[in-house]
């Protein structure tokens, strides 16, 4: 595959879309012969308990000196990045999120020298939430402008980054991806009976149950659908809006129709149970769960928010409506559930689009091209994309 690289990756290691993408990217890069060094305060959860060739983990330890009111994690991370870069002769630091990771990478580069290149991936919250804070804007702008390359997970996020931070530099559009060895339609025949009767359909919502996910809308859509077609609703995940949702379900008398599955690791198996995924968010920089569903052949009914329209093709792999229009979303779900030919066409379109546009091979190759570009090296012949 040409000359292999030594790549440092920093991400939020706990549950979350950016951590999932960063960790899976690291694993794929390692499989291609690159040496990958994760630098974080704890081991990314997708790495735990397994040995991975070419993958190394470096723990950031925070010194709790009495002179600091709060442990200085950012300084400890920057120092660790510099140490690992020197010891391992890293070519690239690939950091996920501008704050604090890109800022720390900037400091590490100042310590190590310009041979170390920094690639920053924007996932959403660093722009849609943190960059709205005037006290952080200059810091985020510095982190982005001083990176050797910047990528973002949707065109909508690139637009918002330019708008909010007045950024003019090039930003590479690099979508999230799924590993087709993990995300594919699973046989759920034996499982389905645990959640629904043979004549019932299954709707599903997966999220961190924050207000922007509009989980109350999920309940409204389900209630309208269930009036016409017997259905069950599966909630996957946990978060602050969960108690409100449980109250609403009780008020509507739908307790016997809803299952709460909590956090689940085997998402492909869980998603494959669904006939439709509901994603009525008011903000969504990409919508990774909709891609995971797509790769399992499950269409999404969601909102015209953020990067969702770049992922879900309206009328082909799902349906999209204005934010909050639960009547229209319910009608779209009913179309899919009542027309088996339409559902079959959507299913095939989902599988084709996931493979052609969002495959692990395609997106990993894009990142490799970015790495070689910032290093000023010739891009080697890379693998075929969708096998």
Tab-separated table of C-alpha atoms in Angstrom:
chain	number	residue	atom	x	y	z
A	1	UNK	CA	0.000	0.000	0.000
A	2	UNK	CA	3.003	2.271	-0.181
A	3	UNK	CA	4.708	3.912	2.744
A	4	UNK	CA	2.773	3.401	5.975
A	5	UNK	CA	2.147	6.316	8.317
A	6	UNK	CA	2.367	6.837	12.055
A	7	UNK	CA	-0.866	8.483	13.147
A	8	UNK	CA	-1.917	9.794	16.546
A	9	UNK	CA	-5.677	9.942	17.142
A	10	UNK	CA	-7.403	11.851	19.931
A	11	UNK	CA	-11.155	11.669	20.481
A	12	UNK	CA	-13.708	11.527	23.249
A	13	UNK	CA	-13.330	7.862	24.207
A	14	UNK	CA	-16.734	7.341	25.786
A	15	UNK	CA	-19.998	6.554	24.016
A	16	UNK	CA	-20.764	9.011	21.228
A	17	UNK	CA	-20.781	9.275	17.448
A	18	UNK	CA	-17.453	11.080	17.111
A	19	UNK	CA	-15.692	8.574	19.360
A	20	UNK	CA	-17.187	5.681	17.400
A	21	UNK	CA	-16.079	7.127	14.052
A	22	UNK	CA	-12.580	8.020	15.297
A	23	UNK	CA	-12.023	4.581	16.815
A	24	UNK	CA	-13.360	2.673	13.811
A	25	UNK	CA	-11.214	4.818	11.510
A	26	UNK	CA	-8.157	3.991	13.612
A	27	UNK	CA	-8.917	0.277	13.398
A	28	UNK	CA	-9.330	0.434	9.620
A	29	UNK	CA	-6.093	2.407	9.202
A	30	UNK	CA	-4.273	-0.162	11.338
A	31	UNK	CA	-5.633	-2.975	9.171
A	32	UNK	CA	-4.122	-1.201	6.151
A	33	UNK	CA	-0.696	-1.267	7.761
A	34	UNK	CA	-0.532	2.178	9.350
A	35	UNK	CA	0.628	2.504	12.959
A	36	UNK	CA	-2.119	4.105	15.044
A	37	UNK	CA	-1.633	5.648	18.501
A	38	UNK	CA	-4.731	6.625	20.495
A	39	UNK	CA	-4.015	9.422	22.969
A	40	UNK	CA	-6.860	9.965	25.445
A	41	UNK	CA	-7.794	9.921	29.134
A	42	UNK	CA	-9.234	6.406	28.810
A	43	UNK	CA	-9.219	3.652	26.231
A	44	UNK	CA	-11.896	4.180	23.548
A	45	UNK	CA	-14.808	1.850	24.309
A	46	UNK	CA	-14.719	0.289	20.827
A	47	UNK	CA	-11.130	-0.861	21.521
A	48	UNK	CA	-11.681	-2.305	24.979
A	49	UNK	CA	-10.932	-5.948	25.663
A	50	UNK	CA	-9.397	-6.783	22.286
A	51	UNK	CA	-5.909	-6.903	20.828
A	52	UNK	CA	-5.490	-4.934	17.606
A	53	UNK	CA	-2.339	-5.195	15.561
A	54	UNK	CA	-0.703	-1.798	14.863
A	55	UNK	CA	-2.841	-0.040	17.507
A	56	UNK	CA	-1.376	1.479	20.676
A	57	UNK	CA	-3.008	3.361	23.517
A	58	UNK	CA	-1.382	6.162	25.507
A	59	UNK	CA	-3.212	7.302	28.641
A	60	UNK	CA	-3.306	10.971	29.552
A	61	UNK	CA	-2.686	11.303	33.265
A	62	UNK	CA	-3.692	14.554	34.916
A	63	UNK	CA	-1.545	15.896	37.756
A	64	UNK	CA	-3.654	17.315	40.547
A	65	UNK	CA	-1.300	20.010	41.832
A	66	UNK	CA	-2.666	22.104	44.702
A	67	UNK	CA	-1.980	25.334	42.794
A	68	UNK	CA	-4.654	24.380	40.238
A	69	UNK	CA	-8.264	24.854	41.222
A	70	UNK	CA	-9.205	22.262	38.573
A	71	UNK	CA	-7.002	19.470	37.151
A	72	UNK	CA	-5.473	20.873	33.904
A	73	UNK	CA	-6.528	18.128	31.479
A	74	UNK	CA	-5.917	20.230	28.361
A	75	UNK	CA	-2.287	20.927	29.296
A	76	UNK	CA	-1.727	17.289	30.205
A	77	UNK	CA	-3.187	16.195	26.863
A	78	UNK	CA	-1.004	18.615	24.884
A	79	UNK	CA	2.086	17.416	26.750
A	80	UNK	CA	1.185	13.765	26.148
A	81	UNK	CA	0.613	14.432	22.453
A	82	UNK	CA	4.070	15.989	22.186
A	83	UNK	CA	5.689	13.128	24.110
A	84	UNK	CA	4.085	10.445	21.946
A	85	UNK	CA	4.861	12.388	18.754
A	86	UNK	CA	8.544	12.573	19.725
A	87	UNK	CA	8.884	9.011	21.015
A	88	UNK	CA	6.980	7.363	18.172
A	89	UNK	CA	8.005	9.810	15.429
A	90	UNK	CA	4.384	10.479	14.504
A	91	UNK	CA	3.613	11.900	11.070
A	92	UNK	CA	0.076	13.073	11.848
A	93	UNK	CA	-2.059	14.039	14.805
A	94	UNK	CA	-5.687	13.480	13.800
A	95	UNK	CA	-7.933	15.114	16.387
A	96	UNK	CA	-11.704	14.884	16.588
A	97	UNK	CA	-13.350	18.091	17.844
A	98	UNK	CA	-11.790	21.541	17.808
A	99	UNK	CA	-12.040	22.103	21.561
A	100	UNK	CA	-10.054	21.018	23.354
A	101	UNK	CA	-8.359	18.525	21.057
A	102	UNK	CA	-7.296	20.734	18.139
A	103	UNK	CA	-6.098	23.408	20.554
A	104	UNK	CA	-3.998	20.797	22.366
A	105	UNK	CA	-2.623	19.533	19.054
A	106	UNK	CA	-1.625	23.103	18.154
A	107	UNK	CA	0.320	23.355	21.431
A	108	UNK	CA	1.907	19.942	20.844
A	109	UNK	CA	3.037	21.026	17.379
A	110	UNK	CA	4.635	24.128	18.879
A	111	UNK	CA	6.629	21.837	21.184
A	112	UNK	CA	7.545	19.234	18.554
A	113	UNK	CA	8.052	21.264	15.388
A	114	UNK	CA	6.398	21.775	12.026
A	115	UNK	CA	7.171	18.264	10.757
A	116	UNK	CA	4.216	17.075	12.837
A	117	UNK	CA	1.003	17.717	10.906
A	118	UNK	CA	-2.414	18.259	12.472
A	119	UNK	CA	-5.695	17.151	10.907
A	120	UNK	CA	-8.862	18.302	12.692
A	121	UNK	CA	-12.269	16.727	12.142
A	122	UNK	CA	-15.334	18.769	13.094
A	123	UNK	CA	-18.256	16.610	14.192
A	124	UNK	CA	-20.837	19.219	15.095
A	125	UNK	CA	-21.089	20.214	18.745
A	126	UNK	CA	-17.816	22.138	18.593
A	127	UNK	CA	-19.498	24.437	16.035
A	128	UNK	CA	-23.235	24.175	16.716
A	129	UNK	CA	-22.891	24.650	20.493
A	130	UNK	CA	-19.414	25.711	21.638
A	131	UNK	CA	-18.772	28.193	18.824
A	132	UNK	CA	-21.973	30.020	19.799
A	133	UNK	CA	-20.146	31.028	23.008
A	134	UNK	CA	-18.381	34.327	22.308
A	135	UNK	CA	-15.694	33.514	24.892
A	136	UNK	CA	-14.663	30.397	22.926
A	137	UNK	CA	-14.963	31.669	19.349
A	138	UNK	CA	-11.417	32.999	19.009
A	139	UNK	CA	-9.959	29.801	20.464
A	140	UNK	CA	-11.934	27.570	18.104
A	141	UNK	CA	-11.047	29.805	15.142
A	142	UNK	CA	-7.346	29.564	16.072
A	143	UNK	CA	-7.534	25.765	16.340
A	144	UNK	CA	-9.175	25.473	12.926
A	145	UNK	CA	-6.957	27.971	11.115
A	146	UNK	CA	-3.738	26.513	12.532
A	147	UNK	CA	-4.592	22.934	11.543
A	148	UNK	CA	-2.844	21.596	8.445
A	149	UNK	CA	-6.148	20.191	7.220
A	150	UNK	CA	-9.711	20.422	8.483
A	151	UNK	CA	-12.504	18.002	7.662
A	152	UNK	CA	-16.205	18.128	8.498
A	153	UNK	CA	-18.827	15.396	8.446
A	154	UNK	CA	-21.390	17.260	6.314
A	155	UNK	CA	-21.693	20.133	3.892
A	156	UNK	CA	-24.152	21.756	6.274
A	157	UNK	CA	-21.540	21.733	9.041
A	158	UNK	CA	-19.008	23.340	6.692
A	159	UNK	CA	-21.542	26.062	5.901
A	160	UNK	CA	-22.248	26.706	9.576
A	161	UNK	CA	-18.528	26.746	10.433
A	162	UNK	CA	-17.879	29.434	7.821
A	163	UNK	CA	-20.917	31.406	8.920
A	164	UNK	CA	-20.404	31.280	12.687
A	165	UNK	CA	-16.614	31.653	12.778
A	166	UNK	CA	-15.973	33.615	9.574
A	167	UNK	CA	-13.648	30.850	8.373
A	168	UNK	CA	-12.427	31.072	4.779
A	169	UNK	CA	-9.877	28.252	4.664
A	170	UNK	CA	-10.488	24.994	2.801
A	171	UNK	CA	-12.482	22.378	4.684
A	172	UNK	CA	-12.646	18.832	3.302
A	173	UNK	CA	-16.084	17.242	3.231
A	174	UNK	CA	-15.518	13.765	4.653
A	175	UNK	CA	-18.686	11.955	5.625
A	176	UNK	CA	-19.006	9.459	8.441
A	177	UNK	CA	-18.979	5.802	7.438
A	178	UNK	CA	-19.966	2.309	8.499
A	179	UNK	CA	-17.938	-0.883	8.460
A	180	UNK	CA	-19.889	-3.192	6.145
A	181	UNK	CA	-18.549	-6.218	8.028
A	182	UNK	CA	-20.551	-5.052	11.063
A	183	UNK	CA	-23.477	-3.126	9.602
A	184	UNK	CA	-25.559	-5.309	7.315
A	185	UNK	CA	-29.117	-6.707	7.540
A	186	UNK	CA	-29.247	-9.302	10.310
A	187	UNK	CA	-31.683	-12.183	10.611
A	188	UNK	CA	-33.899	-11.140	13.516
A	189	UNK	CA	-36.584	-13.806	13.111
A	190	UNK	CA	-35.954	-15.333	16.529
A	191	UNK	CA	-35.682	-11.922	18.264
A	192	UNK	CA	-38.638	-10.122	16.745
A	193	UNK	CA	-41.184	-12.149	18.657
A	194	UNK	CA	-39.751	-10.811	21.930
A	195	UNK	CA	-40.886	-7.288	21.010
A	196	UNK	CA	-43.827	-7.496	18.617
A	197	UNK	CA	-46.689	-9.739	17.575
A	198	UNK	CA	-46.543	-11.207	14.038
A	199	UNK	CA	-49.051	-8.628	12.776
A	200	UNK	CA	-47.232	-5.645	14.321
A	201	UNK	CA	-44.636	-3.324	12.792
A	202	UNK	CA	-41.602	-2.002	14.701
A	203	UNK	CA	-40.575	1.662	14.820
A	204	UNK	CA	-37.279	2.616	16.443
A	205	UNK	CA	-35.503	5.674	17.812
A	206	UNK	CA	-31.849	5.676	18.886
A	207	UNK	CA	-30.218	8.701	20.503
A	208	UNK	CA	-28.740	10.310	23.605
A	209	UNK	CA	-32.202	11.721	24.440
A	210	UNK	CA	-31.121	15.366	24.484
A	211	UNK	CA	-33.716	18.077	23.745
A	212	UNK	CA	-32.412	18.575	20.172
A	213	UNK	CA	-33.489	15.014	19.359
A	214	UNK	CA	-37.173	15.985	19.868
A	215	UNK	CA	-38.016	12.619	21.391
A	216	UNK	CA	-41.523	13.853	22.220
A	217	UNK	CA	-42.096	14.051	18.458
A	218	UNK	CA	-41.111	10.379	18.210
A	219	UNK	CA	-43.936	9.510	20.606
A	220	UNK	CA	-46.407	11.695	18.700
A	221	UNK	CA	-45.489	10.065	15.378
A	222	UNK	CA	-45.795	6.588	16.878
A	223	UNK	CA	-49.175	7.350	18.458
A	224	UNK	CA	-50.553	8.491	15.090
A	225	UNK	CA	-49.124	5.451	13.264
A	226	UNK	CA	-50.356	2.984	15.867
A	227	UNK	CA	-53.931	4.242	15.461
A	228	UNK	CA	-53.864	2.939	11.878
A	229	UNK	CA	-51.387	0.053	11.913
A	230	UNK	CA	-50.646	-2.087	14.999
A	231	UNK	CA	-47.058	-1.252	15.969
A	232	UNK	CA	-44.440	-1.281	18.676
A	233	UNK	CA	-41.891	1.436	19.456
A	234	UNK	CA	-38.360	0.605	20.572
A	235	UNK	CA	-36.258	3.272	22.276
A	236	UNK	CA	-32.498	2.678	22.379
A	237	UNK	CA	-30.173	4.867	24.465
A	238	UNK	CA	-30.381	7.020	27.555
A	239	UNK	CA	-30.357	10.704	28.344
A	240	UNK	CA	-31.979	13.679	30.066
A	241	UNK	CA	-35.284	13.626	28.151
A	242	UNK	CA	-36.047	9.996	28.992
A	243	UNK	CA	-38.190	10.709	32.109
A	244	UNK	CA	-40.348	13.193	30.127
A	245	UNK	CA	-40.839	10.626	27.394
A	246	UNK	CA	-41.873	7.951	29.890
A	247	UNK	CA	-44.447	10.332	31.379
A	248	UNK	CA	-45.839	11.184	27.949
A	249	UNK	CA	-46.162	7.515	27.026
A	250	UNK	CA	-48.021	6.843	30.266
A	251	UNK	CA	-50.381	9.789	29.672
A	252	UNK	CA	-51.213	8.397	26.225
A	253	UNK	CA	-51.754	4.895	27.632
A	254	UNK	CA	-49.078	3.395	25.374
A	255	UNK	CA	-46.905	1.694	28.013
A	256	UNK	CA	-47.642	-1.771	26.649
A	257	UNK	CA	-46.636	-0.615	23.160
A	258	UNK	CA	-43.167	0.792	23.979
A	259	UNK	CA	-39.924	-0.970	24.924
A	260	UNK	CA	-36.937	0.845	26.454
A	261	UNK	CA	-33.753	-1.047	25.618
A	262	UNK	CA	-31.205	1.334	27.177
A	263	UNK	CA	-27.711	1.545	25.684
A	264	UNK	CA	-26.820	-1.292	23.339
A	265	UNK	CA	-23.468	-2.306	21.867
A	266	UNK	CA	-24.765	-4.620	19.119
A	267	UNK	CA	-26.530	-1.818	17.260
A	268	UNK	CA	-26.648	-3.609	13.898
A	269	UNK	CA	-28.601	-6.481	15.460
A	270	UNK	CA	-30.975	-4.056	17.190
A	271	UNK	CA	-31.550	-1.805	14.159
A	272	UNK	CA	-32.289	-4.809	11.969
A	273	UNK	CA	-35.420	-5.386	14.075
A	274	UNK	CA	-36.935	-2.125	12.836
A	275	UNK	CA	-39.200	-1.466	9.894
A	276	UNK	CA	-38.538	2.282	10.130
A	277	UNK	CA	-36.089	4.489	12.048
A	278	UNK	CA	-37.459	7.791	13.400
A	279	UNK	CA	-35.075	10.781	13.485
A	280	UNK	CA	-37.069	14.024	13.929
A	281	UNK	CA	-34.113	16.041	15.318
A	282	UNK	CA	-33.944	19.827	15.176
A	283	UNK	CA	-30.118	19.679	14.876
A	284	UNK	CA	-28.068	16.876	13.399
A	285	UNK	CA	-24.649	17.554	11.902
A	286	UNK	CA	-24.676	14.190	10.133
A	287	UNK	CA	-27.010	11.599	11.682
A	288	UNK	CA	-24.778	8.546	12.121
A	289	UNK	CA	-27.645	6.392	13.383
A	290	UNK	CA	-29.522	6.956	10.107
A	291	UNK	CA	-26.462	5.695	8.221
A	292	UNK	CA	-26.219	2.654	10.483
A	293	UNK	CA	-29.902	1.972	9.756
A	294	UNK	CA	-29.382	2.515	6.023
A	295	UNK	CA	-26.557	-0.045	5.975
A	296	UNK	CA	-28.945	-2.534	7.610
A	297	UNK	CA	-31.623	-1.853	4.996
A	298	UNK	CA	-33.858	0.217	7.301
A	299	UNK	CA	-35.282	3.500	5.904
A	300	UNK	CA	-35.371	6.671	7.995
A	301	UNK	CA	-38.301	9.035	8.441
A	302	UNK	CA	-36.849	12.250	9.804
A	303	UNK	CA	-36.524	16.011	9.639
A	304	UNK	CA	-35.016	18.446	7.180
A	305	UNK	CA	-32.300	19.381	9.671
A	306	UNK	CA	-28.556	19.845	9.341
A	307	UNK	CA	-26.802	17.079	7.434
A	308	UNK	CA	-29.725	14.617	7.350
A	309	UNK	CA	-30.758	15.568	3.773
A	310	UNK	CA	-27.196	14.821	2.604
A	311	UNK	CA	-27.544	11.321	3.984
A	312	UNK	CA	-31.201	10.357	3.500
A	313	UNK	CA	-32.490	10.754	-0.062
A	314	UNK	CA	-36.122	11.835	0.210
A	315	UNK	CA	-38.384	9.385	-1.608
A	316	UNK	CA	-35.579	6.836	-2.151
A	317	UNK	CA	-33.987	5.813	1.155
A	318	UNK	CA	-36.460	7.513	3.473
A	319	UNK	CA	-38.732	10.517	3.873
A	320	UNK	CA	-37.951	13.979	5.248
A	321	UNK	CA	-40.281	16.678	6.578
A	322	UNK	CA	-39.983	20.112	8.188
A	323	UNK	CA	-38.913	20.013	11.847
A	324	UNK	CA	-41.893	19.367	14.113
A	325	UNK	CA	-44.309	18.253	11.358
A	326	UNK	CA	-45.315	15.026	13.065
A	327	UNK	CA	-48.491	14.673	10.977
A	328	UNK	CA	-46.494	14.484	7.761
A	329	UNK	CA	-43.873	12.196	9.300
A	330	UNK	CA	-46.595	9.837	10.546
A	331	UNK	CA	-48.174	9.797	7.082
A	332	UNK	CA	-44.800	8.918	5.566
A	333	UNK	CA	-44.288	6.076	8.031
A	334	UNK	CA	-47.750	4.755	7.187
A	335	UNK	CA	-46.854	4.795	3.466
A	336	UNK	CA	-43.829	2.615	4.116
A	337	UNK	CA	-45.611	0.241	6.476
A	338	UNK	CA	-48.646	-0.260	4.232
A	339	UNK	CA	-46.864	-0.714	0.882
A	340	UNK	CA	-44.596	-3.773	0.868
A	341	UNK	CA	-43.293	-3.070	-2.662
A	342	UNK	CA	-42.316	0.485	-1.685
A	343	UNK	CA	-40.639	-0.790	1.486
A	344	UNK	CA	-38.659	-3.354	-0.540
A	345	UNK	CA	-37.471	-0.660	-3.000
A	346	UNK	CA	-36.393	1.596	-0.145
A	347	UNK	CA	-34.564	-1.287	1.512
A	348	UNK	CA	-32.536	-2.031	-1.622
A	349	UNK	CA	-31.839	1.658	-2.198
A	350	UNK	CA	-30.591	1.953	1.393
A	351	UNK	CA	-28.153	-0.923	0.997
A	352	UNK	CA	-26.848	0.394	-2.340
A	353	UNK	CA	-26.375	3.971	-1.107
A	354	UNK	CA	-24.652	2.919	2.131
A	355	UNK	CA	-22.143	0.872	0.145
A	356	UNK	CA	-21.495	3.344	-2.678
A	357	UNK	CA	-21.403	6.616	-0.776
A	358	UNK	CA	-20.547	5.835	2.853
A	359	UNK	CA	-18.478	2.660	2.861
A	360	UNK	CA	-15.535	2.220	5.194
A	361	UNK	CA	-13.163	1.740	2.241
A	362	UNK	CA	-14.243	4.969	0.533
A	363	UNK	CA	-14.008	7.231	3.580
A	364	UNK	CA	-10.791	5.663	4.911
A	365	UNK	CA	-9.253	6.275	1.494
A	366	UNK	CA	-10.326	9.946	1.630
A	367	UNK	CA	-8.628	10.375	5.002
A	368	UNK	CA	-5.468	8.700	3.689
A	369	UNK	CA	-5.421	11.097	0.739
A	370	UNK	CA	-5.666	14.033	3.147
A	371	UNK	CA	-2.809	12.673	5.279
A	372	UNK	CA	-0.489	12.228	2.293
A	373	UNK	CA	-1.450	15.672	0.969
A	374	UNK	CA	-0.533	17.549	4.155
A	375	UNK	CA	2.701	15.585	4.388
A	376	UNK	CA	3.557	16.559	0.819
A	377	UNK	CA	3.899	12.926	-0.195
A	378	UNK	CA	2.682	11.170	-3.285
A	379	UNK	CA	-0.583	9.348	-2.724
A	380	UNK	CA	-0.005	5.607	-3.234
A	381	UNK	CA	-2.349	3.402	-5.238
A	382	UNK	CA	-5.208	2.685	-2.849
A	383	UNK	CA	-7.825	-0.034	-2.577
A	384	UNK	CA	-11.030	-0.467	-4.490
A	385	UNK	CA	-13.924	1.159	-2.711
A	386	UNK	CA	-17.127	-0.911	-2.602
A	387	UNK	CA	-16.559	-4.607	-2.876
